[in-house]
PDB file of C-alpha atoms in Angstrom:
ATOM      1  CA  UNK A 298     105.962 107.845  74.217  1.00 46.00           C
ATOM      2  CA  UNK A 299     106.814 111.545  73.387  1.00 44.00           C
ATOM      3  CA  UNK A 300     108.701 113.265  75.780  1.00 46.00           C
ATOM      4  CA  UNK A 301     106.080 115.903  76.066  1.00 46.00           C
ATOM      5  CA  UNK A 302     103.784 113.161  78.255  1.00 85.00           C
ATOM      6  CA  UNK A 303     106.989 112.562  80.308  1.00 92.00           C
ATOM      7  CA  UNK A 304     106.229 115.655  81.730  1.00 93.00           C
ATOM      8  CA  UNK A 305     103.348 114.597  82.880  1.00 93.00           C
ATOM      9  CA  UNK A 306     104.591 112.823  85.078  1.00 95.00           C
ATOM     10  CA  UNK A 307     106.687 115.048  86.961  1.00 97.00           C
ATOM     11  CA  UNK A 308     104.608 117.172  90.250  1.00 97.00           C
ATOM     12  CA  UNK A 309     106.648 120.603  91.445  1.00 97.00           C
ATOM     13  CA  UNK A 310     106.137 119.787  94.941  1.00 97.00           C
ATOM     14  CA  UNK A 311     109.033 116.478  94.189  1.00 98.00           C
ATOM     15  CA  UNK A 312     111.651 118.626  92.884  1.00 98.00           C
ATOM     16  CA  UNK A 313     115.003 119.123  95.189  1.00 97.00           C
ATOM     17  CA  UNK A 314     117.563 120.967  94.294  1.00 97.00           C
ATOM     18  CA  UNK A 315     119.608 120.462  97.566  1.00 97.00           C
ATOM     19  CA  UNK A 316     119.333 117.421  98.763  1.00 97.00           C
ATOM     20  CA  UNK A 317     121.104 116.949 102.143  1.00 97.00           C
ATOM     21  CA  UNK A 318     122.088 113.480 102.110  1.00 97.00           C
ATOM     22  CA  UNK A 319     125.127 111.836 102.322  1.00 97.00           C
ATOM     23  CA  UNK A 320     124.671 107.972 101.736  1.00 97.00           C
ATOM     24  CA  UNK A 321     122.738 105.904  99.301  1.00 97.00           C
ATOM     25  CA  UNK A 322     120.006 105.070 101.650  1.00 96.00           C
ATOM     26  CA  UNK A 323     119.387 108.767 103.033  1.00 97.00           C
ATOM     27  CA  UNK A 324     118.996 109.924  99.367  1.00 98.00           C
ATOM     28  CA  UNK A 325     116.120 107.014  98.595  1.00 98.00           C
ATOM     29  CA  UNK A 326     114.851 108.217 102.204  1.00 97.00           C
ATOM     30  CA  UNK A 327     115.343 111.843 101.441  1.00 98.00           C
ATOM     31  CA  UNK A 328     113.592 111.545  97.964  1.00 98.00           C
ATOM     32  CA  UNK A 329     110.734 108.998  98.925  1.00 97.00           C
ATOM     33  CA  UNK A 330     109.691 111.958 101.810  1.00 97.00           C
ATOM     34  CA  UNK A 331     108.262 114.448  98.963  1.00 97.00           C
ATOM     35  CA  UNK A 332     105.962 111.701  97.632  1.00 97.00           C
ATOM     36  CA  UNK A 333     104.836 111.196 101.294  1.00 96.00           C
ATOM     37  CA  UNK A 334     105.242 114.633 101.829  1.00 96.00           C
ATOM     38  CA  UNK A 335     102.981 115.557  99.331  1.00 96.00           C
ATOM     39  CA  UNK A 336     100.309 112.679 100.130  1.00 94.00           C
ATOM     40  CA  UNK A 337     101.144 110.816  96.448  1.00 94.00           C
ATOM     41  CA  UNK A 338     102.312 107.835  99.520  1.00 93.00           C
ATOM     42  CA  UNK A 339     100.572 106.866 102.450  1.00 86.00           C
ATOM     43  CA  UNK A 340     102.835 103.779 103.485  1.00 92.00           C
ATOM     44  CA  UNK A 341     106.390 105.394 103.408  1.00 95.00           C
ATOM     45  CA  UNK A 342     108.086 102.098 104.955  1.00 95.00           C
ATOM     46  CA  UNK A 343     106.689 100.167 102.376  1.00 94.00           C
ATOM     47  CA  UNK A 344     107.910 102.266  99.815  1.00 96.00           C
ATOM     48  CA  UNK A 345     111.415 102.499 101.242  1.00 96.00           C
ATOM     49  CA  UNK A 346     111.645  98.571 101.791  1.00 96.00           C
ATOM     50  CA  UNK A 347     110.755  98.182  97.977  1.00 95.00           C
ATOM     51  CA  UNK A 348     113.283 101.043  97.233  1.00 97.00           C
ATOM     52  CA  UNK A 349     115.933  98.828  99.130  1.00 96.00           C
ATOM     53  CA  UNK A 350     115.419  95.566  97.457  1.00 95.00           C
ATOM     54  CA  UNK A 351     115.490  97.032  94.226  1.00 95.00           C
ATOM     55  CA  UNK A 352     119.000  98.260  94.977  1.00 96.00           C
ATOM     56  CA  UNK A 353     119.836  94.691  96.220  1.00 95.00           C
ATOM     57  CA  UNK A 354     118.958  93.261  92.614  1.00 95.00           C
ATOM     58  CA  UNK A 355     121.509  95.713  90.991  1.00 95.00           C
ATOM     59  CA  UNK A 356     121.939  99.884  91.967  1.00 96.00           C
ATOM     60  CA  UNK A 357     119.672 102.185  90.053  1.00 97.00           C
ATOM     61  CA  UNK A 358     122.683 104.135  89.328  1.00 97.00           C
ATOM     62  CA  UNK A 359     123.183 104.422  85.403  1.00 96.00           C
ATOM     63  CA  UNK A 360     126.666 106.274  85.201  1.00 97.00           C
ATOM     64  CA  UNK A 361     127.034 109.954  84.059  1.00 97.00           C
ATOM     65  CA  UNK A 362     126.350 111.208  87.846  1.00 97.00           C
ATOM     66  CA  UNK A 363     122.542 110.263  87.377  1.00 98.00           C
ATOM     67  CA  UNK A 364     120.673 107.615  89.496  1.00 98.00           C
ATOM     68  CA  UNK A 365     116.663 105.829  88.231  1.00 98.00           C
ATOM     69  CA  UNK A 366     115.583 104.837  91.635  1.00 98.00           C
ATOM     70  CA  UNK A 367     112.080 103.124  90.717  1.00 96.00           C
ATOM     71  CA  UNK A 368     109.586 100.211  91.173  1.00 95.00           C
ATOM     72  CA  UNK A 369     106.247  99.466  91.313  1.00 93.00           C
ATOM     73  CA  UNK A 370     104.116  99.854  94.986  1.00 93.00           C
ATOM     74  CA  UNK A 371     100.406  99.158  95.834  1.00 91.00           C
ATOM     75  CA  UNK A 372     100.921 102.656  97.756  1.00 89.00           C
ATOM     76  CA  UNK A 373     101.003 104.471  94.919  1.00 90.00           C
ATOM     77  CA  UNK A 374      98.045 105.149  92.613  1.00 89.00           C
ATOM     78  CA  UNK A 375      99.512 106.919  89.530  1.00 89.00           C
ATOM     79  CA  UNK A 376     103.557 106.683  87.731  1.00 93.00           C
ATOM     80  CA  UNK A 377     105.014 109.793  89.716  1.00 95.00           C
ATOM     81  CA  UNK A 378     108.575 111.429  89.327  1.00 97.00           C
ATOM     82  CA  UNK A 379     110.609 113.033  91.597  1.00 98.00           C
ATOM     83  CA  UNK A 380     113.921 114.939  90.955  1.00 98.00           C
ATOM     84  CA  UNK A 381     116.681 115.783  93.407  1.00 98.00           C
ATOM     85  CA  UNK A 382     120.166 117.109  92.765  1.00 98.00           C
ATOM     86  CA  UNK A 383     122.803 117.379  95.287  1.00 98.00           C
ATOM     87  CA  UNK A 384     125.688 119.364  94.137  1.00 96.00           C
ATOM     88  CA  UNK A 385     128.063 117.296  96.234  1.00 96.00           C
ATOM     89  CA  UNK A 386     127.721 114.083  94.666  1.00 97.00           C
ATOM     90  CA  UNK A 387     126.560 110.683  96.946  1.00 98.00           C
ATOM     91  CA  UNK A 388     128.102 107.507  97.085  1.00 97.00           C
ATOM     92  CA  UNK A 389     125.475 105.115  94.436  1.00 97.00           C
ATOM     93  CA  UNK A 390     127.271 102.372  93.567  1.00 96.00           C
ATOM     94  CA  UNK A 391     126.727 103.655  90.404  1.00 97.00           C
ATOM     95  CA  UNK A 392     127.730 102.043  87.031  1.00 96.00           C
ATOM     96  CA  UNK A 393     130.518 103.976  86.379  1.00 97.00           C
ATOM     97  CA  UNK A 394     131.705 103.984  90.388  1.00 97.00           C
ATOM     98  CA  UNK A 395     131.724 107.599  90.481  1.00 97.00           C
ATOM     99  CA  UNK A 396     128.791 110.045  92.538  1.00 98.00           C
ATOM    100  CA  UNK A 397     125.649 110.528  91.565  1.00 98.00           C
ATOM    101  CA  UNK A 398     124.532 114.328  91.550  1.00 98.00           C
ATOM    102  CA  UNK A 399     120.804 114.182  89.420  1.00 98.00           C
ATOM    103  CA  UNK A 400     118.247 111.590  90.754  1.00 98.00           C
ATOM    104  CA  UNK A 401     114.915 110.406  89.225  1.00 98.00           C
ATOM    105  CA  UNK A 402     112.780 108.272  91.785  1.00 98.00           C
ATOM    106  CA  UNK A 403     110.100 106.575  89.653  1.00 97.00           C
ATOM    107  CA  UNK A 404     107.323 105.072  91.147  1.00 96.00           C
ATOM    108  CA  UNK A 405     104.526 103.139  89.860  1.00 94.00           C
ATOM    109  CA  UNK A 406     101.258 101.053  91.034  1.00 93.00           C
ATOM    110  CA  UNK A 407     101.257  97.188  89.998  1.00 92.00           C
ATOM    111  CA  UNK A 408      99.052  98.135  87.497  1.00 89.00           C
ATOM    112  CA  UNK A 409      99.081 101.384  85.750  1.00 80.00           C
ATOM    113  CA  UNK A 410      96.710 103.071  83.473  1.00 78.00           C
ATOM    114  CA  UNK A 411      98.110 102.553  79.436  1.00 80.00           C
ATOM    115  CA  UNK A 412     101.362 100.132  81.281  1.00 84.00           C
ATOM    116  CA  UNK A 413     103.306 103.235  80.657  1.00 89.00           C
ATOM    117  CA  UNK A 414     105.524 102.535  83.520  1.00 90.00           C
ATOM    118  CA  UNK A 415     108.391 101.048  81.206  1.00 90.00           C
ATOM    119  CA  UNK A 416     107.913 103.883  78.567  1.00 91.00           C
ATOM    120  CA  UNK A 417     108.378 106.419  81.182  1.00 93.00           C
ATOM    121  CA  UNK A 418     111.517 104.947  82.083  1.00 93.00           C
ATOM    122  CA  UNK A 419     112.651 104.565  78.516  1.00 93.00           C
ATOM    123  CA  UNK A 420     111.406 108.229  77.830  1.00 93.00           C
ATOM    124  CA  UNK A 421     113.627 109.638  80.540  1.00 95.00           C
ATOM    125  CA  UNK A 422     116.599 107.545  79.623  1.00 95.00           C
ATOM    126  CA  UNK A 423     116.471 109.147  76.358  1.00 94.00           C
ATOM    127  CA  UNK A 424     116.554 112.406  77.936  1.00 95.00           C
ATOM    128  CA  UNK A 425     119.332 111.756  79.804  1.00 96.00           C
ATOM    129  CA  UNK A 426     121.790 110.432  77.548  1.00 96.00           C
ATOM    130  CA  UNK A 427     122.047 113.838  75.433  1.00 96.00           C
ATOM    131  CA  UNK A 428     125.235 115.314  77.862  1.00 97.00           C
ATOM    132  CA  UNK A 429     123.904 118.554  76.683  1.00 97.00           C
ATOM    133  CA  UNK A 430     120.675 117.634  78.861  1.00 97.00           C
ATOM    134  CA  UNK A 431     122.736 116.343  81.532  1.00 97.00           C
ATOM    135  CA  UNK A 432     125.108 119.280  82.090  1.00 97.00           C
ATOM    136  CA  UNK A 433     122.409 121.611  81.547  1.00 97.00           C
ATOM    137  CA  UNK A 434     120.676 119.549  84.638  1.00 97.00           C
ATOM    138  CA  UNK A 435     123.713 120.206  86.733  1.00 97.00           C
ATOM    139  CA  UNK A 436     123.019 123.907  86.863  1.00 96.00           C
ATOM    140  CA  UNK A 437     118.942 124.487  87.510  1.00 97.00           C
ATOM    141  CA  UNK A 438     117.544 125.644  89.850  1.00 97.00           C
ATOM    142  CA  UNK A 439     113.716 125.758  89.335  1.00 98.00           C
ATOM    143  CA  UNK A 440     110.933 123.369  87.943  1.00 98.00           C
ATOM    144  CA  UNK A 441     110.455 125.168  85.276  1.00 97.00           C
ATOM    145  CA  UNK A 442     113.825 124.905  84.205  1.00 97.00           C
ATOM    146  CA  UNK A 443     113.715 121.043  84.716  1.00 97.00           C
ATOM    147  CA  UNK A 444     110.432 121.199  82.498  1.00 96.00           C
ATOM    148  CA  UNK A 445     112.200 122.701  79.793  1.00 96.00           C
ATOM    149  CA  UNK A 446     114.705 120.130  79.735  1.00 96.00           C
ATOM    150  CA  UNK A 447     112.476 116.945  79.964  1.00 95.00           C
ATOM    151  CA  UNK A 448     109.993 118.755  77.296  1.00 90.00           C
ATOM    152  CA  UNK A 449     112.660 118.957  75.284  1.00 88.00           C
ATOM    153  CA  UNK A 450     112.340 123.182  74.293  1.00 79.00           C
TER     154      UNK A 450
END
């Protein structure tokens, strides 16, 4: 998958800069609200319960202050991502122990269009690992900025 279709996946109305929480679980909360916020979810409890039990089978947090919360739903009908950043760091039980500050939610149907679900996820891995991408991450402050990033200009 290029990265340029990674984009594709990403909707202005789920982008955060300031997110307000201060636990694991408000953050998934916090994050999950744009997709309902925006109508991408109808069944937000359903969502979040998923959310949870993903957490339960290992945390989504991948070191380098970033977080992948993701999984597959019947409430959704298309892979969406969201971003959030929270400049004070929150509590993920991330890999490396330390606070997570950038968070991708990724969430899928059971069955998407091209099974690009895993891609996606591989796609914005790659992104991610370049620490010039990461620290760059730390500091926007608009979509556009984000898109420039994950499109990789």
């Amino acid at each position: 998958m290029l990265k340029v279709e990674l984009g594709k996946h990403f909707d202005r109305n789920l982008f955060l800069t300031d997110l307000q929480s201060d636990t694991k679980k408000q953050a998934l909360g916090e994050l999950l609200d744009l997709f309902v916020d925006t109508g991408y979810i109808k069944d937000r409890d359903v969502v979040l319960e998923m959310l949870n039990q993903r957490e339960t089978l290992g945390s989504t947090g991948i070191g380098n202050a970033i977080a992948i919360p993701h999984g597959r739903t019947t409430a959704a009908a298309d892979v969406i991502i969201a971003f959030g950043k929270s400049s004070k760091g929150i509590e993920f039980d991330a890999i490396d122990k330390k606070p997570v500050h950038l968070f991708f939610m990724v969430i899928a149907p059971p069955n998407d269009k091209g099974n690009i679900y895993l891609p996606i996820l591989g796609s914005l891995v790659t992104v991610l690992n370049k620490q010039e991408n990461r620290e760059q991450l730390m500091s926007i402050e608009t979509f556009d900025e984000l898109m420039s990033i994950i499109n990789g200009e």
